[in-house]
Short mmCIF file of C-alpha atoms in Angstrom, two decimals:
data_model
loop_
_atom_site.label_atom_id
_atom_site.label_comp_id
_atom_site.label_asym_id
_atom_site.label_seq_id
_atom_site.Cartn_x
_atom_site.Cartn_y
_atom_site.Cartn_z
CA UNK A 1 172.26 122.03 78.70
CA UNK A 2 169.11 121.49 81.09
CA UNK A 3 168.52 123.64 84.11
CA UNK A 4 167.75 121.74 87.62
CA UNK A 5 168.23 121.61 90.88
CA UNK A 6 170.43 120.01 93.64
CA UNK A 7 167.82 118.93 96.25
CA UNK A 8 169.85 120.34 99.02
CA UNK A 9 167.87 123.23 97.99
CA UNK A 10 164.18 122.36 98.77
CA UNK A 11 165.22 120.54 101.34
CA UNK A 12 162.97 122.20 104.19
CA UNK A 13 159.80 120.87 101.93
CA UNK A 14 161.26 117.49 103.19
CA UNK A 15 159.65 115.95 99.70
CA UNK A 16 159.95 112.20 98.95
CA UNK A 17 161.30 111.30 95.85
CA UNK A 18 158.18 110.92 93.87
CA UNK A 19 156.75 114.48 94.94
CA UNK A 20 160.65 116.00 94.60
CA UNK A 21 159.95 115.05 91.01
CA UNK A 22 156.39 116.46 90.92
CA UNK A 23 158.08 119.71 92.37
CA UNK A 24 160.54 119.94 89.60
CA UNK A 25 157.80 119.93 86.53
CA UNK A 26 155.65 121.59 88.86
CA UNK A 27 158.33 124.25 88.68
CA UNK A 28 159.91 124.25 85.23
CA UNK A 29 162.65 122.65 86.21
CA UNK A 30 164.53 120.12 83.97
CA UNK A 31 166.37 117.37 86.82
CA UNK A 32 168.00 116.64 89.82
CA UNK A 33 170.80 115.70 91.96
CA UNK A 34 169.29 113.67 94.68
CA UNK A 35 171.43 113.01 98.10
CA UNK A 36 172.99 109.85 98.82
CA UNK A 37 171.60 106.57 96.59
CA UNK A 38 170.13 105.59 100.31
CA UNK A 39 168.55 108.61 100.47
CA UNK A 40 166.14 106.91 97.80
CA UNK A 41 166.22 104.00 99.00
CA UNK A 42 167.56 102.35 102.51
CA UNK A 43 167.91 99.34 101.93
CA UNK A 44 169.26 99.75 98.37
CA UNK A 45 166.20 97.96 97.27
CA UNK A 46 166.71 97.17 93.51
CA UNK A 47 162.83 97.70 92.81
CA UNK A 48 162.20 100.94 94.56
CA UNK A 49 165.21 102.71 93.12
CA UNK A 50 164.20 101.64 89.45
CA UNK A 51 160.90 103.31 90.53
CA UNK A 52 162.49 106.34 90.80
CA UNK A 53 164.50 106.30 87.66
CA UNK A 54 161.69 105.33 86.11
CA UNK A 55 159.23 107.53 87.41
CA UNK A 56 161.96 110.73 86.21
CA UNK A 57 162.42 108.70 82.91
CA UNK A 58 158.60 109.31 82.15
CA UNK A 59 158.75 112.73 83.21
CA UNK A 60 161.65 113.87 80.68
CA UNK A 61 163.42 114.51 84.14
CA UNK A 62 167.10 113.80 84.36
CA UNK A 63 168.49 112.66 87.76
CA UNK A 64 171.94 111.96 89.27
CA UNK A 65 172.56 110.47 93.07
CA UNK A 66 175.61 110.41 95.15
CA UNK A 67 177.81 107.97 96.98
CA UNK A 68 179.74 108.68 100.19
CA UNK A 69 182.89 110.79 100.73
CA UNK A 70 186.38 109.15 98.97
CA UNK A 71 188.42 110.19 101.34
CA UNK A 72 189.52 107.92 103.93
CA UNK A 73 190.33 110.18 106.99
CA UNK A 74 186.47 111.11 107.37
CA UNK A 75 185.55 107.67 107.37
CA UNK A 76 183.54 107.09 110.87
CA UNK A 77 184.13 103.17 110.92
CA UNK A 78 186.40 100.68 109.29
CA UNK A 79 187.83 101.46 106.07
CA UNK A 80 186.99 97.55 104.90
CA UNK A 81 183.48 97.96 105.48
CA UNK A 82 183.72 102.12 103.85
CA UNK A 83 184.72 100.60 100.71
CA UNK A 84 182.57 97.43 100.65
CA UNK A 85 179.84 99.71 101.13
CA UNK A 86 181.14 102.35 98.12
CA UNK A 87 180.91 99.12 95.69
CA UNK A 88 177.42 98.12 96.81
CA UNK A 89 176.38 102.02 96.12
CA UNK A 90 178.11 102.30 92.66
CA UNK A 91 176.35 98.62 91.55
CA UNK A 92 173.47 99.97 92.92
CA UNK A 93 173.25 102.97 91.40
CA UNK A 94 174.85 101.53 87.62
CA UNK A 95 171.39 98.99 87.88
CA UNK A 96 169.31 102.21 87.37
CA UNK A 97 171.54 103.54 85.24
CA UNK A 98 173.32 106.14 87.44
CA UNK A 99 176.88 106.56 86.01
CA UNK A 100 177.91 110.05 87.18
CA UNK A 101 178.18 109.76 90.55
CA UNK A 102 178.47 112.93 92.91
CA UNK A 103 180.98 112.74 95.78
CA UNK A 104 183.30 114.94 97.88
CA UNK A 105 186.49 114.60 99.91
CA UNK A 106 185.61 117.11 102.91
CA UNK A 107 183.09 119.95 103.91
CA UNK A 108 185.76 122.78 104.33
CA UNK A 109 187.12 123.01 108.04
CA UNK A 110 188.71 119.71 107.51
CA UNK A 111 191.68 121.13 104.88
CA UNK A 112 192.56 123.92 108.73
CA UNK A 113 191.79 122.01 111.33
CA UNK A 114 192.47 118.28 110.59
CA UNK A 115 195.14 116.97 112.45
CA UNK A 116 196.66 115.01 109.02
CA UNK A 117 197.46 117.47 106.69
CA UNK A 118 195.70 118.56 103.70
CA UNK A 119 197.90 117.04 101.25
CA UNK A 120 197.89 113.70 102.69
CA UNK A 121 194.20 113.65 102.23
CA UNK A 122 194.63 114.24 99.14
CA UNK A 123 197.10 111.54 98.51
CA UNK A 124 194.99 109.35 100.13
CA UNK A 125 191.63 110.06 98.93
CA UNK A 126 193.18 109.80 95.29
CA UNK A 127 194.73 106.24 96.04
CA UNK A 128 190.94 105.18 97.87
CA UNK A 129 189.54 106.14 94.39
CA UNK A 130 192.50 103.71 92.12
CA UNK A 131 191.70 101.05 94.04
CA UNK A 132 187.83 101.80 93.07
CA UNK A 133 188.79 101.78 89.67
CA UNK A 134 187.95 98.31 88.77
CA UNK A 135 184.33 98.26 89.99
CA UNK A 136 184.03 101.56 88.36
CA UNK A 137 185.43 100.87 85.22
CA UNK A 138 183.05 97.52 85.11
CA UNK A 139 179.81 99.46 85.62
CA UNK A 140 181.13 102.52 83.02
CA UNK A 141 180.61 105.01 86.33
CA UNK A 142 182.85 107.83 87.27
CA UNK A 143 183.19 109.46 90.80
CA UNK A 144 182.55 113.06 90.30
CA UNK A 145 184.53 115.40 93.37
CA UNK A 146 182.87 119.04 93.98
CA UNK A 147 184.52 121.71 95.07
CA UNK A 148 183.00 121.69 98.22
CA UNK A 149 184.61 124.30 100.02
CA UNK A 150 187.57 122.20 100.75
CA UNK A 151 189.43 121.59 97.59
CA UNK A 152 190.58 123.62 95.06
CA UNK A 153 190.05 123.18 90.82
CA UNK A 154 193.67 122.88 91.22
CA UNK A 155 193.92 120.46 93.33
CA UNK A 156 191.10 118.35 91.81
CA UNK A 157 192.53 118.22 88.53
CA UNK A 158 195.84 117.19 89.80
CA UNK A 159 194.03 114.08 91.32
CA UNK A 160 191.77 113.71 88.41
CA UNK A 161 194.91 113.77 85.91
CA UNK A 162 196.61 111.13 88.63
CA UNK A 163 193.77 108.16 89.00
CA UNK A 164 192.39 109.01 85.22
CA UNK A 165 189.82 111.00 83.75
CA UNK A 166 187.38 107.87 82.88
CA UNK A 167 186.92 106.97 86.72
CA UNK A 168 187.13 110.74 87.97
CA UNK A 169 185.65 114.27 87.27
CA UNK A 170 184.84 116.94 88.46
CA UNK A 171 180.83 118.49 90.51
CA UNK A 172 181.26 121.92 90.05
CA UNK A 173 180.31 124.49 92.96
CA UNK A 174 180.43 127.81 90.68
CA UNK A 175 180.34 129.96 94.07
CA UNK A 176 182.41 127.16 96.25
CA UNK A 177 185.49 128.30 94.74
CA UNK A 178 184.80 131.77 95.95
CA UNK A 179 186.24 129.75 99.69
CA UNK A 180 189.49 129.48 98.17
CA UNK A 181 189.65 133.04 96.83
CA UNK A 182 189.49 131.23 93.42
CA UNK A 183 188.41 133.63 90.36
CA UNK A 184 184.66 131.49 89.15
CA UNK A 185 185.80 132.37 85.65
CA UNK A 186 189.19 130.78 86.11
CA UNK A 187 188.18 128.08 88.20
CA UNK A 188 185.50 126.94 85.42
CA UNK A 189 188.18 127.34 82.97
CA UNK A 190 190.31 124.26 84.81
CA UNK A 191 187.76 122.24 85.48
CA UNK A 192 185.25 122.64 82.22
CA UNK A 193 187.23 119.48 80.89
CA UNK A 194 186.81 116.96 83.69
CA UNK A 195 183.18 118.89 84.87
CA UNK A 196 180.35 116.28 84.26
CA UNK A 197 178.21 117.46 87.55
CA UNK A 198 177.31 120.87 88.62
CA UNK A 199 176.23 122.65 91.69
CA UNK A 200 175.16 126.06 90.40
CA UNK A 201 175.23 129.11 92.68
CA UNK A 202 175.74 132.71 93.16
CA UNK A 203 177.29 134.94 95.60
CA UNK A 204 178.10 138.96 97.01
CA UNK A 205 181.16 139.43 98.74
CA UNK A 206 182.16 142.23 101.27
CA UNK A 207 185.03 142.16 103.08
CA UNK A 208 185.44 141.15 107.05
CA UNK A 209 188.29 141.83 109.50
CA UNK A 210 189.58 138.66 108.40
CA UNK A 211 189.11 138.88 104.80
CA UNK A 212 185.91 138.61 103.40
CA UNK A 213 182.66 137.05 103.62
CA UNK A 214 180.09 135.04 101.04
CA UNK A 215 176.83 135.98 101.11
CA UNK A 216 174.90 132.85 98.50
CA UNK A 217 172.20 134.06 96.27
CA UNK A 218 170.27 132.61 93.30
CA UNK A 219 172.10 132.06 89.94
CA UNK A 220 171.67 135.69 88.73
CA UNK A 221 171.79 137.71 92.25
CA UNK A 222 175.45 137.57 92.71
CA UNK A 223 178.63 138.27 91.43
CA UNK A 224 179.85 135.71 88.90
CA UNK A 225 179.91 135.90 85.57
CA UNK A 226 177.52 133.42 83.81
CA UNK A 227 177.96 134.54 80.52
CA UNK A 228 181.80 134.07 80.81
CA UNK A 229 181.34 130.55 82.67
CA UNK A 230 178.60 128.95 81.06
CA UNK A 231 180.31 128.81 77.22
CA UNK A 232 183.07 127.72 79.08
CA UNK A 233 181.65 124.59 80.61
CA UNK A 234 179.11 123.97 77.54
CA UNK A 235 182.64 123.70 75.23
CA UNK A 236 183.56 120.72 76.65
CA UNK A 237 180.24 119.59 78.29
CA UNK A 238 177.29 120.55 75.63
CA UNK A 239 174.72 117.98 77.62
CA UNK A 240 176.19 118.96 81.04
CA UNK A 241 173.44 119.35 83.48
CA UNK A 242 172.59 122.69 85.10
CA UNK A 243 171.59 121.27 88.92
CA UNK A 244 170.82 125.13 91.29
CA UNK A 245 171.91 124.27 94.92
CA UNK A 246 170.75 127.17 96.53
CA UNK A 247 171.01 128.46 100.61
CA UNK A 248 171.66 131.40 102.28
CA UNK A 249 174.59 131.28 105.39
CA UNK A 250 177.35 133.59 105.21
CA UNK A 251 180.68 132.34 105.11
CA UNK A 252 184.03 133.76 106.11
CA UNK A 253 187.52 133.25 103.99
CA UNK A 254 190.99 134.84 105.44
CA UNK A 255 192.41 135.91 102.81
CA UNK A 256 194.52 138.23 105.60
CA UNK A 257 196.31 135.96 107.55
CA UNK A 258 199.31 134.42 106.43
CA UNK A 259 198.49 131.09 107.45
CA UNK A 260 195.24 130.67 105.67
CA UNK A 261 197.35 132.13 102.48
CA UNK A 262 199.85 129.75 103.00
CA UNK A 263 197.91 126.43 103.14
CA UNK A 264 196.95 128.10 99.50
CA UNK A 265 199.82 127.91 97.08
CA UNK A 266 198.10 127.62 93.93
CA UNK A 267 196.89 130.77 94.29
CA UNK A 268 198.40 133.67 92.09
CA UNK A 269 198.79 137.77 93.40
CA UNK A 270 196.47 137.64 89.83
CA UNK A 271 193.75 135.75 90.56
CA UNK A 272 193.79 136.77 94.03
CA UNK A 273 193.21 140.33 93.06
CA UNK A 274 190.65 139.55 90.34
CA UNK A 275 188.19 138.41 93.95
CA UNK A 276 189.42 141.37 95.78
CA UNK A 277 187.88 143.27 92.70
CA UNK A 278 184.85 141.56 92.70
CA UNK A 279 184.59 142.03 96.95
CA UNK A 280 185.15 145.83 95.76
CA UNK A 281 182.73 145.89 93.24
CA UNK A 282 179.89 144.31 95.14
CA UNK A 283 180.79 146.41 98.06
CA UNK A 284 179.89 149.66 95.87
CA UNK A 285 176.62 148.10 94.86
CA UNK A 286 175.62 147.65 98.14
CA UNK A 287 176.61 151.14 99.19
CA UNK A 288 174.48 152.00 95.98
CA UNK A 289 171.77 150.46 97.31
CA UNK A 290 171.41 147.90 94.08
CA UNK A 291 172.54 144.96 96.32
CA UNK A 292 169.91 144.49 100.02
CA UNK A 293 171.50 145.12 103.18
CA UNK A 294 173.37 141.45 103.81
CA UNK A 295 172.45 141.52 107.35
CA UNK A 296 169.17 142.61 106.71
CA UNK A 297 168.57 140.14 103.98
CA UNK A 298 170.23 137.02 105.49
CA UNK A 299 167.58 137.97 108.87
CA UNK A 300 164.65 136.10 106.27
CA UNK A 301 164.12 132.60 106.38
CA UNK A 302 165.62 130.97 103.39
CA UNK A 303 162.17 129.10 102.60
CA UNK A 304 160.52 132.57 102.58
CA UNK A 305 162.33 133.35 99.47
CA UNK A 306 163.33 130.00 98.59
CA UNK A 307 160.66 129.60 95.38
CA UNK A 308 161.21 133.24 94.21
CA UNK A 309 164.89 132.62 94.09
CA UNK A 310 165.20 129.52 92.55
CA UNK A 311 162.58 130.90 89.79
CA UNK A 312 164.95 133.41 88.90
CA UNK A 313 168.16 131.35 89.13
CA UNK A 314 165.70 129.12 86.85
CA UNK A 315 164.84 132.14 84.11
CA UNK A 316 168.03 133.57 84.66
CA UNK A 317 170.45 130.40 83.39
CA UNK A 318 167.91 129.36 80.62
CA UNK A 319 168.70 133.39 79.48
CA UNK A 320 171.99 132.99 79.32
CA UNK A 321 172.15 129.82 77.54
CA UNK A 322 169.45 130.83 74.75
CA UNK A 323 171.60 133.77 74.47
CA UNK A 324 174.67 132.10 73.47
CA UNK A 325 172.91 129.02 71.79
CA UNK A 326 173.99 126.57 74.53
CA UNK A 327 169.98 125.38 74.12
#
């Protein structure tokens, strides 16, 4: 397993391609998951995208892209031209050899405040992605979903199990799950099978009027258990790269009100409780003082701290997978 990043995370260095690469080796760092496949090129130029595999190729870097979102009702234009342009982006990407493609079906708000309902998205999304199948299953590519603060590791195996396994896995947000008051140790255990991405972040918890809030950290900072989750995910996954998406931004989840609980009903009294625990627990260490003031610390600019933290996230993981032989 080979620690990276997601370049959502240096993305205030607004680096091109070529020095996003330089920054990786620069830094010890073993990949990336670049943005969009236009983010690398515009005009889906054949030439300069092989430049950039190429370029990684003679680094030792490893590199991933992503296509656009699968799900139907947060498509901007027509739905023809949505899924004309999805094929161009998955031949595009196969030519370079790009065959794990990161995707996503919402950004969070949609699965409260969409006017179609959650599960219809859902439905939808998952029949968008059958009739995908062919192109995808010609090119040997598979359209991985992350938990992206919108659905569930429930949910996303359901759909994965539904349109098949070879043409749909799983990007897996270790903290995102933490928006659905899904247990990280659980929710890894559900998805390790059908994981072939990764977004890897931390988090502290403390609780709100409303429930309780996220506070993201570097791999290592937070509350999740990395030596529990990482054997998981390198069982079924021993190659499965390690990409860090780090930010700060605190984010709310009301686990309170009824009707946040009830658009939620995967989720067990058990698992429920095993967050609340962890809320508890990183509540104390803050009282302790072994956890920074999250208002104080989330007053300093992320790129402040942005290369200390992803150098521990960095030293951190590679600990934890030399310690259980996952490296």
């Amino acid at each position: 397993m080979q620690v990276g990043l997601d370049t959502f995370t240096i993305r205030e260095l607004e680096l091109d391609p070529f020095a996003t690469l330089t920054f990786l080796r620069e830094h010890g760092l073993e990949g990336a998951q670049f943005g969009g496949v236009r983010s690398l090129s515009p005009t889906l130029d054949p030439g300069a995208l092989q430049e950039v595999r190429q370029e990684a190729d003679r680094l030792g870097l490893y590199t991933h892209v992503s296509v656009p979102t699968c799900n139907p009702h947060l498509v901007g234009g027509s739905l023809e031209d949505h899924y004309a342009e999805f094929v161009r982006q998955i031949e595009a990407a196969a030519a370079c050899g790009w065959h794990e493609l990161h995707s996503s079906l919402g950004g969070g708000p949609e699965r409260y405040e969409h006017p179609v309902r959650w599960t219809q998205h859902l439905a939808d999304s998952a029949a968008f992605i059958r009739r995908l199948g062919p192109v995808l299953r010609h090119h040997g590519s598979r359209v991985n979903l992350e938990t992206h603060g919108d659905t569930t590791t429930f949910e996303l195996v359901r759909l994965i199990e539904d349109v098949g396994p070879a043409i749909a896995g799983i990007c897996l947000d270790t903290a995102n799950v933490l928006c659905h008051a899904e247990d990280p140790v659980a929710a890894a255990r559900r998805a390790a099978p059908y994981t072939h991405l990764t977004h890897l972040k931390d988090g502290i918890l403390y609780f709100s009027e409303n429930g309780y809030v996220r506070q993201g950290k570097a791999p290592g900072q937070g509350c999740l258990d990395w030596e529990r989750i990482l054997p998981v995910l390198g069982e079924y996954q021993p190659q499965l790269p390690l990409s860090i998406e780090d930010h700060k931004w605190l984010f709310e989840f009301a686990i309170f009100d009824p009707w946040w609980l009830s658009l939620h009903p995967d989720l067990t009294c058990e698992e429920l409780a095993q967050v609340v625990k962890l809320v508890w627990q990183c509540e104390r260490r803050i009282a302790a003082g072994e956890l920074p003031d999250p208002a104080e610390y989330e007053a300093i600019p992320y790129l402040d701290q942005m290369e200390e933290r992803l150098h521990f996230g960095r030293d951190y993981l590679i600990g934890v997978l030399e310690r259980r032989g996952l490296r």
